[in-house]
Amino acid sequence: MDNTIILKKINFSFRKIIPWIIPIVIILFWQLIVSVGWVSATILPSPWDVLKDGAELTVSGELPKNMGISLYRATVGFVIGGSIGFVLGFINGLSKIARLAFDSTVQMLRNIPHLALIPLVILLMGIGEPAKIFLVAIGCMFPIYINTYHGIISVDQKIIEMGHAYGLKQSAMIRKIVFPAALPTILMGFRYALGVMWTTLIVAETISSSSGIGYMATNAEQFMDMKTIILCILIYALLGKLSDYIAKNFEIIFLEWRG
Amino acid sequence: MKKEILITIRGVNKSYVKHIVLREIDLDVYRHEFLAFVGKSGGGKSTLLRLIAGLEQPNAGKIKQGGHLINKINDQARMMFQEDRLLPWMSVQDNVTFASKKPDDQKEAKKLLSLVGLTEYANAFPTKLSGGQKQRLALARALFSHPDLLLLDEPLGALDALTRRNMQDLIMKICQQRKITTILVTHDINEAVRMANRIALIKDQLIKEIFDNPYRGIDTNEAKEKRALISDEILNKILN
Amino acid sequence: MTHTLRKTLLFILLFFWILITVYGWFQIREESNPTLKTVTIGFQAGDEFDIAKSRGKFATKMEKKGYKVKFKEFQNGAAMMQALATGNIDYARVGDTPPVSALAAGTKLTYVAAGGTKEKGSGIVVKKNSGINSMADLKGKRVAYTKGTSSQYMVLRALKTAGLGINDIKWVNLDQDAAAVAYSKNKVDAWANWDPTVAQVEITENSKLLVNGQQAGAVNRSFIVSPSKFAKNHQSLSKLVIKYGEQDMHWANTHHKQVIKLMTKELKLSKKVVTLEIERRTFGIYKMNDKYVKEEQEIADMFYQSGVLNKQATVAKHVDYLK
Ligand SMILES: Nc1ncnc2c1ncn2[C@@H]1O[C@H](COP(=O)(O)OP(=O)(O)OP(=O)(O)O)[C@@H](O)[C@H]1O
Ligand SMILES: [Mg+2]
């Protein structure tokens, strides 16, 4: 019996390691082929070079500054777009009239790839911060809208009927039944929107900017500075992973009841 | 003993888009009695119960409880459904109190949880409960606001035989102790005869017949035989 | 993981997220001074205005005259022309081809100044060991260029100067970064480009300039253009931009060491590459004259004749000589 417990423990810690095996192998292999010289370091700098580049840019203050600015744009865009999407989805989910008035319009707009809006956004809002934040907001709005809306209209009617039978009034019904029941779907939209936030931001930052990670990448691209390009890609991957991790933990905490 | 009438149903008709479900329903429900509705599936048992709960309104006729017309949700009545219809995002105890506005109700909730044997689960989420435990929680929830009337729409339908029997006993015990008028919808005639002192047969959109069951709750062999006879009679009436 | 631990971790992560966000906000917020008029100048990395911006004197001098200078960096000339067309920038420092394309597309712009050339630092590069030693050797070879940019004009001019026909080479239209990889992997034999990329390639890819802009007749001059309406209403401002800009250019021409240092940092290139570039380049910002107009008109004509543009622009109609 002791043995099985130990085996289980080993099994458990091994399970935690598994997801990291492939990335680590890739990085080691990558370092190897560059170090040995199979690939020219100007085309593919080694992970170590990329790391050094990152350290240099951090010391010079450039990386923290650009990261801060990117995070600012992403966050503000996400908050604005997310709130609008949430409120709109909520209202449309609850009210048939609002649904009739807004939903088909929103569905129509949703099908426009939001990056196709760039020329229009530049015309209307210029090339400053508002344009970038606007694009991110548009990108984040739809997933949250769709999920909030669907979460709410697909709440189990039987449970709603139970609430009625037990005398719940409108506001208590929303607080105690509709919102918690829709929350898993809403959080799914939240998680998806966080992903969209980063992809939109990369593009938004290539519309004339002189700051942000996206700028760092395009700027480096212009001068074939592969180290910085790869660094930026890694930073995006990391930020994406981080926001996904945050969203996942929100799910675990708020949806504890799913057991 | 003079029987006091709690609910009067007079001339009630109910139909859905030209499809008549109930017609000319006249029925008195006495205070503290245990009434059962039996009949074929789709016969309108649930519909009649939902009319009494105020979840639906009749097309014609009147339903009164204690002299008051039921024309909106009946807040003197509490219903248990075939599915538990618990709120999985609330703790077991919060599921009991969820519809209450009074903050000092936790004591009552604890009392009810111990009554249905769920004290140790008070802070757990309902996902942790078995099917029978879930229905016991739903029962505690129904009892919470001290309703005059308990409406049971096949709440035991999904349970295994043993659990089901235990639940029958628990419900009978509690309803007797708390002096709650109870209406049970069931397709299990043996269950109806075991639990109810009157059994109404709903057939051809009408209340065809009402059977008195004085042998309810008596454990002698003779009473058991009599109950079996009533069962047979009801079954024959349903099938004819 | 326990619940409290998870909550704490999440709280810390969100705290840092917000902290960095606020830091970014402070970074981005420009203390806009309402008494100053804002002038927005579009530039590209390593160009005349990049030097003026890095040196810092230009903005200070302009501020004394009541203008707040906002430099906006662009990744390429086409993007800048788009921003100019929509009135988002007041001055754009571009290469020689983007304004011609923009004019042909109907953009209302005015040339207000000309810059120096990169005639020694732009051209067609080939690998030293490629066996290509003259334009004639290029016959049948694959030449990388980017459509609509100076590189296309460069190749067209070089072919004409060498007496070759348009179809004597294989044209390979590639983006800057795609071309870099293609060239390095020998997927193309030659690459038309300009500094600092040319300098970079010469040093890291064992390459040489087969023909430079001076020899080809495509000098790759830079220009400063404005939206026409803006140019008409801000002639004195344009004169200031030229005056202070030229002062910085004079400094740049006489202080190569400092410029190299500044640009090495700004462009994140090796010092060797930047030195090669700066040493063969003359900086300047001048008023427009007939010679510059003629250079531009030649581009317009050649692009039209070879089908790159489907409308012919008349450059002289869009010039402010600022007399
Ligand atoms: N909301 C509704 N709309 C239309 N028809 C309905 C609706 N509710 C019930 N009915 C119909 O009314 C009839 C009676 O239904 P009811 O649920 O009362 O039957 P029941 O006796 O409870 O049957 P079961 O034992 O299967 O639960 C059925 O034919 C059903 O299809
Ligand atoms: Mg039913």
PDB file of C-alpha atoms in Angstrom, chain A residues 45-214:
ATOM      1  CA  PRO A  45      20.075  33.629 -32.848  1.00  0.00           C
ATOM      2  CA  SER A  46      20.450  31.167 -30.020  1.00  0.00           C
ATOM      3  CA  PRO A  47      18.142  31.222 -27.010  1.00  0.00           C
ATOM      4  CA  TRP A  48      21.041  32.424 -24.943  1.00  0.00           C
ATOM      5  CA  ASP A  49      21.576  35.421 -27.268  1.00  0.00           C
ATOM      6  CA  VAL A  50      17.887  36.215 -27.081  1.00  0.00           C
ATOM      7  CA  LEU A  51      18.038  36.090 -23.309  1.00  0.00           C
ATOM      8  CA  LYS A  52      21.053  38.403 -23.293  1.00  0.00           C
ATOM      9  CA  ASP A  53      19.236  40.779 -25.623  1.00  0.00           C
ATOM     10  CA  GLY A  54      16.313  40.746 -23.224  1.00  0.00           C
ATOM     11  CA  ALA A  55      18.579  41.521 -20.295  1.00  0.00           C
ATOM     12  CA  GLU A  56      20.212  44.402 -22.153  1.00  0.00           C
ATOM     13  CA  LEU A  57      16.885  45.888 -23.170  1.00  0.00           C
ATOM     14  CA  THR A  58      15.659  45.547 -19.605  1.00  0.00           C
ATOM     15  CA  VAL A  59      18.681  47.326 -18.210  1.00  0.00           C
ATOM     16  CA  SER A  60      18.348  50.125 -20.759  1.00  0.00           C
ATOM     17  CA  GLY A  61      14.732  50.506 -19.644  1.00  0.00           C
ATOM     18  CA  GLU A  62      13.410  49.988 -23.138  1.00  0.00           C
ATOM     19  CA  LEU A  63      11.748  46.653 -22.531  1.00  0.00           C
ATOM     20  CA  PRO A  64       9.950  47.627 -19.298  1.00  0.00           C
ATOM     21  CA  LYS A  65       8.755  50.838 -20.914  1.00  0.00           C
ATOM     22  CA  ASN A  66       7.408  49.135 -24.023  1.00  0.00           C
ATOM     23  CA  MET A  67       5.893  46.336 -22.017  1.00  0.00           C
ATOM     24  CA  GLY A  68       4.180  48.812 -19.725  1.00  0.00           C
ATOM     25  CA  ILE A  69       2.792  50.713 -22.675  1.00  0.00           C
ATOM     26  CA  SER A  70       1.569  47.551 -24.380  1.00  0.00           C
ATOM     27  CA  LEU A  71      -0.022  46.353 -21.171  1.00  0.00           C
ATOM     28  CA  TYR A  72      -1.675  49.735 -20.733  1.00  0.00           C
ATOM     29  CA  ARG A  73      -3.169  49.668 -24.239  1.00  0.00           C
ATOM     30  CA  ALA A  74      -4.258  46.067 -23.884  1.00  0.00           C
ATOM     31  CA  THR A  75      -5.818  46.558 -20.476  1.00  0.00           C
ATOM     32  CA  VAL A  76      -7.676  49.766 -21.278  1.00  0.00           C
ATOM     33  CA  GLY A  77      -8.955  48.317 -24.556  1.00  0.00           C
ATOM     34  CA  PHE A  78      -9.984  45.128 -22.828  1.00  0.00           C
ATOM     35  CA  VAL A  79     -11.776  46.924 -20.014  1.00  0.00           C
ATOM     36  CA  ILE A  80     -13.671  49.228 -22.365  1.00  0.00           C
ATOM     37  CA  GLY A  81     -14.561  46.577 -24.952  1.00  0.00           C
ATOM     38  CA  GLY A  82     -15.234  43.943 -22.319  1.00  0.00           C
ATOM     39  CA  SER A  83     -17.588  46.172 -20.341  1.00  0.00           C
ATOM     40  CA  ILE A  84     -19.544  47.182 -23.417  1.00  0.00           C
ATOM     41  CA  GLY A  85     -19.768  43.586 -24.596  1.00  0.00           C
ATOM     42  CA  PHE A  86     -20.830  42.418 -21.164  1.00  0.00           C
ATOM     43  CA  VAL A  87     -23.513  45.062 -20.654  1.00  0.00           C
ATOM     44  CA  LEU A  88     -24.861  44.632 -24.176  1.00  0.00           C
ATOM     45  CA  GLY A  89     -24.846  40.851 -23.895  1.00  0.00           C
ATOM     46  CA  PHE A  90     -26.541  41.024 -20.527  1.00  0.00           C
ATOM     47  CA  ILE A  91     -29.294  43.368 -21.675  1.00  0.00           C
ATOM     48  CA  ASN A  92     -29.894  41.432 -24.876  1.00  0.00           C
ATOM     49  CA  GLY A  93     -29.939  38.178 -22.953  1.00  0.00           C
ATOM     50  CA  LEU A  94     -32.563  39.468 -20.561  1.00  0.00           C
ATOM     51  CA  SER A  95     -34.817  41.561 -22.744  1.00  0.00           C
ATOM     52  CA  LYS A  96     -36.551  40.308 -25.862  1.00  0.00           C
ATOM     53  CA  ILE A  97     -37.044  43.848 -27.116  1.00  0.00           C
ATOM     54  CA  ALA A  98     -33.371  44.750 -26.735  1.00  0.00           C
ATOM     55  CA  ARG A  99     -32.522  41.488 -28.451  1.00  0.00           C
ATOM     56  CA  LEU A 100     -34.707  42.368 -31.408  1.00  0.00           C
ATOM     57  CA  ALA A 101     -33.254  45.855 -31.545  1.00  0.00           C
ATOM     58  CA  PHE A 102     -29.549  45.087 -31.212  1.00  0.00           C
ATOM     59  CA  ASP A 103     -28.647  41.480 -31.701  1.00  0.00           C
ATOM     60  CA  SER A 104     -28.782  41.167 -35.479  1.00  0.00           C
ATOM     61  CA  THR A 105     -26.768  44.373 -35.837  1.00  0.00           C
ATOM     62  CA  VAL A 106     -24.135  43.111 -33.440  1.00  0.00           C
ATOM     63  CA  GLN A 107     -24.033  39.748 -35.188  1.00  0.00           C
ATOM     64  CA  MET A 108     -23.504  41.529 -38.483  1.00  0.00           C
ATOM     65  CA  LEU A 109     -20.671  43.672 -37.137  1.00  0.00           C
ATOM     66  CA  ARG A 110     -19.151  40.653 -35.470  1.00  0.00           C
ATOM     67  CA  ASN A 111     -18.542  38.997 -38.803  1.00  0.00           C
ATOM     68  CA  ILE A 112     -16.312  41.813 -40.011  1.00  0.00           C
ATOM     69  CA  PRO A 113     -12.742  40.801 -39.237  1.00  0.00           C
ATOM     70  CA  HIS A 114     -11.910  43.657 -36.925  1.00  0.00           C
ATOM     71  CA  LEU A 115      -8.466  44.100 -38.421  1.00  0.00           C
ATOM     72  CA  ALA A 116     -10.167  44.997 -41.691  1.00  0.00           C
ATOM     73  CA  LEU A 117     -11.379  48.078 -39.883  1.00  0.00           C
ATOM     74  CA  ILE A 118      -7.884  49.522 -39.598  1.00  0.00           C
ATOM     75  CA  PRO A 119      -8.147  51.994 -42.508  1.00  0.00           C
ATOM     76  CA  LEU A 120     -11.514  53.186 -41.241  1.00  0.00           C
ATOM     77  CA  VAL A 121     -10.220  53.496 -37.696  1.00  0.00           C
ATOM     78  CA  ILE A 122      -7.259  55.549 -38.913  1.00  0.00           C
ATOM     79  CA  LEU A 123      -9.585  57.843 -40.828  1.00  0.00           C
ATOM     80  CA  LEU A 124     -11.934  58.321 -37.916  1.00  0.00           C
ATOM     81  CA  MET A 125      -9.626  58.304 -34.949  1.00  0.00           C
ATOM     82  CA  GLY A 126      -6.207  59.058 -36.319  1.00  0.00           C
ATOM     83  CA  ILE A 127      -3.138  57.073 -35.444  1.00  0.00           C
ATOM     84  CA  GLY A 128      -2.720  57.957 -31.793  1.00  0.00           C
ATOM     85  CA  GLU A 129      -3.562  55.986 -28.681  1.00  0.00           C
ATOM     86  CA  PRO A 130      -7.351  56.126 -29.114  1.00  0.00           C
ATOM     87  CA  ALA A 131      -7.137  54.227 -32.408  1.00  0.00           C
ATOM     88  CA  LYS A 132      -5.079  51.408 -30.881  1.00  0.00           C
ATOM     89  CA  ILE A 133      -7.221  51.155 -27.798  1.00  0.00           C
ATOM     90  CA  PHE A 134     -10.330  51.242 -29.950  1.00  0.00           C
ATOM     91  CA  LEU A 135      -9.137  48.287 -32.024  1.00  0.00           C
ATOM     92  CA  VAL A 136      -8.353  46.226 -28.959  1.00  0.00           C
ATOM     93  CA  ALA A 137     -11.735  47.173 -27.493  1.00  0.00           C
ATOM     94  CA  ILE A 138     -13.549  46.065 -30.645  1.00  0.00           C
ATOM     95  CA  GLY A 139     -11.627  42.803 -30.629  1.00  0.00           C
ATOM     96  CA  CYS A 140     -12.465  42.062 -26.992  1.00  0.00           C
ATOM     97  CA  MET A 141     -16.061  43.198 -27.164  1.00  0.00           C
ATOM     98  CA  PHE A 142     -17.472  40.446 -29.364  1.00  0.00           C
ATOM     99  CA  PRO A 143     -16.313  37.305 -27.571  1.00  0.00           C
ATOM    100  CA  ILE A 144     -17.558  38.709 -24.289  1.00  0.00           C
ATOM    101  CA  TYR A 145     -20.808  39.844 -25.861  1.00  0.00           C
ATOM    102  CA  ILE A 146     -21.507  36.504 -27.506  1.00  0.00           C
ATOM    103  CA  ASN A 147     -20.693  34.489 -24.426  1.00  0.00           C
ATOM    104  CA  THR A 148     -22.612  36.692 -22.018  1.00  0.00           C
ATOM    105  CA  TYR A 149     -25.595  36.660 -24.326  1.00  0.00           C
ATOM    106  CA  HIS A 150     -25.522  32.922 -24.863  1.00  0.00           C
ATOM    107  CA  GLY A 151     -24.814  32.245 -21.226  1.00  0.00           C
ATOM    108  CA  ILE A 152     -27.920  34.135 -20.252  1.00  0.00           C
ATOM    109  CA  ILE A 153     -30.352  32.871 -22.852  1.00  0.00           C
ATOM    110  CA  SER A 154     -29.353  29.297 -22.199  1.00  0.00           C
ATOM    111  CA  VAL A 155     -29.973  29.353 -18.452  1.00  0.00           C
ATOM    112  CA  ASP A 156     -32.078  26.310 -17.564  1.00  0.00           C
ATOM    113  CA  GLN A 157     -35.713  27.435 -17.756  1.00  0.00           C
ATOM    114  CA  LYS A 158     -36.655  24.880 -15.117  1.00  0.00           C
ATOM    115  CA  ILE A 159     -34.445  26.549 -12.545  1.00  0.00           C
ATOM    116  CA  ILE A 160     -35.882  29.940 -13.468  1.00  0.00           C
ATOM    117  CA  GLU A 161     -39.364  28.514 -12.980  1.00  0.00           C
ATOM    118  CA  MET A 162     -38.296  27.194  -9.605  1.00  0.00           C
ATOM    119  CA  GLY A 163     -37.116  30.693  -8.693  1.00  0.00           C
ATOM    120  CA  HIS A 164     -40.485  32.094  -9.700  1.00  0.00           C
ATOM    121  CA  ALA A 165     -42.312  29.451  -7.711  1.00  0.00           C
ATOM    122  CA  TYR A 166     -40.204  30.368  -4.678  1.00  0.00           C
ATOM    123  CA  GLY A 167     -41.157  34.014  -5.019  1.00  0.00           C
ATOM    124  CA  LEU A 168     -37.914  35.555  -6.325  1.00  0.00           C
ATOM    125  CA  LYS A 169     -38.281  39.069  -7.687  1.00  0.00           C
ATOM    126  CA  GLN A 170     -36.508  40.236 -10.871  1.00  0.00           C
ATOM    127  CA  SER A 171     -33.347  41.570  -9.224  1.00  0.00           C
ATOM    128  CA  ALA A 172     -32.915  38.611  -6.900  1.00  0.00           C
ATOM    129  CA  MET A 173     -33.550  36.306  -9.841  1.00  0.00           C
ATOM    130  CA  ILE A 174     -30.697  37.915 -11.784  1.00  0.00           C
ATOM    131  CA  ARG A 175     -28.353  37.961  -8.811  1.00  0.00           C
ATOM    132  CA  LYS A 176     -29.043  34.514  -7.478  1.00  0.00           C
ATOM    133  CA  ILE A 177     -29.885  32.521 -10.579  1.00  0.00           C
ATOM    134  CA  VAL A 178     -29.326  34.100 -13.989  1.00  0.00           C
ATOM    135  CA  PHE A 179     -25.869  35.558 -13.427  1.00  0.00           C
ATOM    136  CA  PRO A 180     -24.313  32.603 -11.590  1.00  0.00           C
ATOM    137  CA  ALA A 181     -25.804  30.192 -14.105  1.00  0.00           C
ATOM    138  CA  ALA A 182     -24.372  32.186 -17.006  1.00  0.00           C
ATOM    139  CA  LEU A 183     -21.014  32.749 -15.323  1.00  0.00           C
ATOM    140  CA  PRO A 184     -19.198  29.684 -16.699  1.00  0.00           C
ATOM    141  CA  THR A 185     -19.999  30.752 -20.255  1.00  0.00           C
ATOM    142  CA  ILE A 186     -19.174  34.388 -19.509  1.00  0.00           C
ATOM    143  CA  LEU A 187     -15.786  33.414 -18.086  1.00  0.00           C
ATOM    144  CA  MET A 188     -15.130  31.351 -21.194  1.00  0.00           C
ATOM    145  CA  GLY A 189     -15.684  34.509 -23.236  1.00  0.00           C
ATOM    146  CA  PHE A 190     -13.451  36.406 -20.851  1.00  0.00           C
ATOM    147  CA  ARG A 191     -10.681  33.912 -21.389  1.00  0.00           C
ATOM    148  CA  TYR A 192     -11.081  33.969 -25.140  1.00  0.00           C
ATOM    149  CA  ALA A 193     -11.179  37.777 -25.200  1.00  0.00           C
ATOM    150  CA  LEU A 194      -7.865  37.908 -23.341  1.00  0.00           C
ATOM    151  CA  GLY A 195      -6.323  35.972 -26.214  1.00  0.00           C
ATOM    152  CA  VAL A 196      -7.897  38.247 -28.806  1.00  0.00           C
ATOM    153  CA  MET A 197      -6.629  41.223 -26.816  1.00  0.00           C
ATOM    154  CA  TRP A 198      -3.013  40.304 -27.518  1.00  0.00           C
ATOM    155  CA  THR A 199      -3.433  39.383 -31.173  1.00  0.00           C
ATOM    156  CA  THR A 200      -5.269  42.631 -31.866  1.00  0.00           C
ATOM    157  CA  LEU A 201      -2.704  44.637 -29.989  1.00  0.00           C
ATOM    158  CA  ILE A 202       0.180  43.294 -32.072  1.00  0.00           C
ATOM    159  CA  VAL A 203      -1.496  44.533 -35.216  1.00  0.00           C
ATOM    160  CA  ALA A 204      -2.696  47.778 -33.619  1.00  0.00           C
ATOM    161  CA  GLU A 205       0.849  48.574 -32.600  1.00  0.00           C
ATOM    162  CA  THR A 206       2.124  48.329 -36.142  1.00  0.00           C
ATOM    163  CA  ILE A 207      -0.061  51.308 -37.143  1.00  0.00           C
ATOM    164  CA  SER A 208       2.596  53.942 -36.648  1.00  0.00           C
ATOM    165  CA  SER A 209       3.648  53.733 -33.096  1.00  0.00           C
ATOM    166  CA  SER A 210       6.902  54.503 -31.420  1.00  0.00           C
ATOM    167  CA  SER A 211       6.355  52.351 -28.387  1.00  0.00           C
ATOM    168  CA  GLY A 212       5.026  49.001 -27.304  1.00  0.00           C
ATOM    169  CA  ILE A 213       6.135  45.420 -27.888  1.00  0.00           C
ATOM    170  CA  GLY A 214       4.548  45.361 -31.337  1.00  0.00           C
TER     171      GLY A 214
END
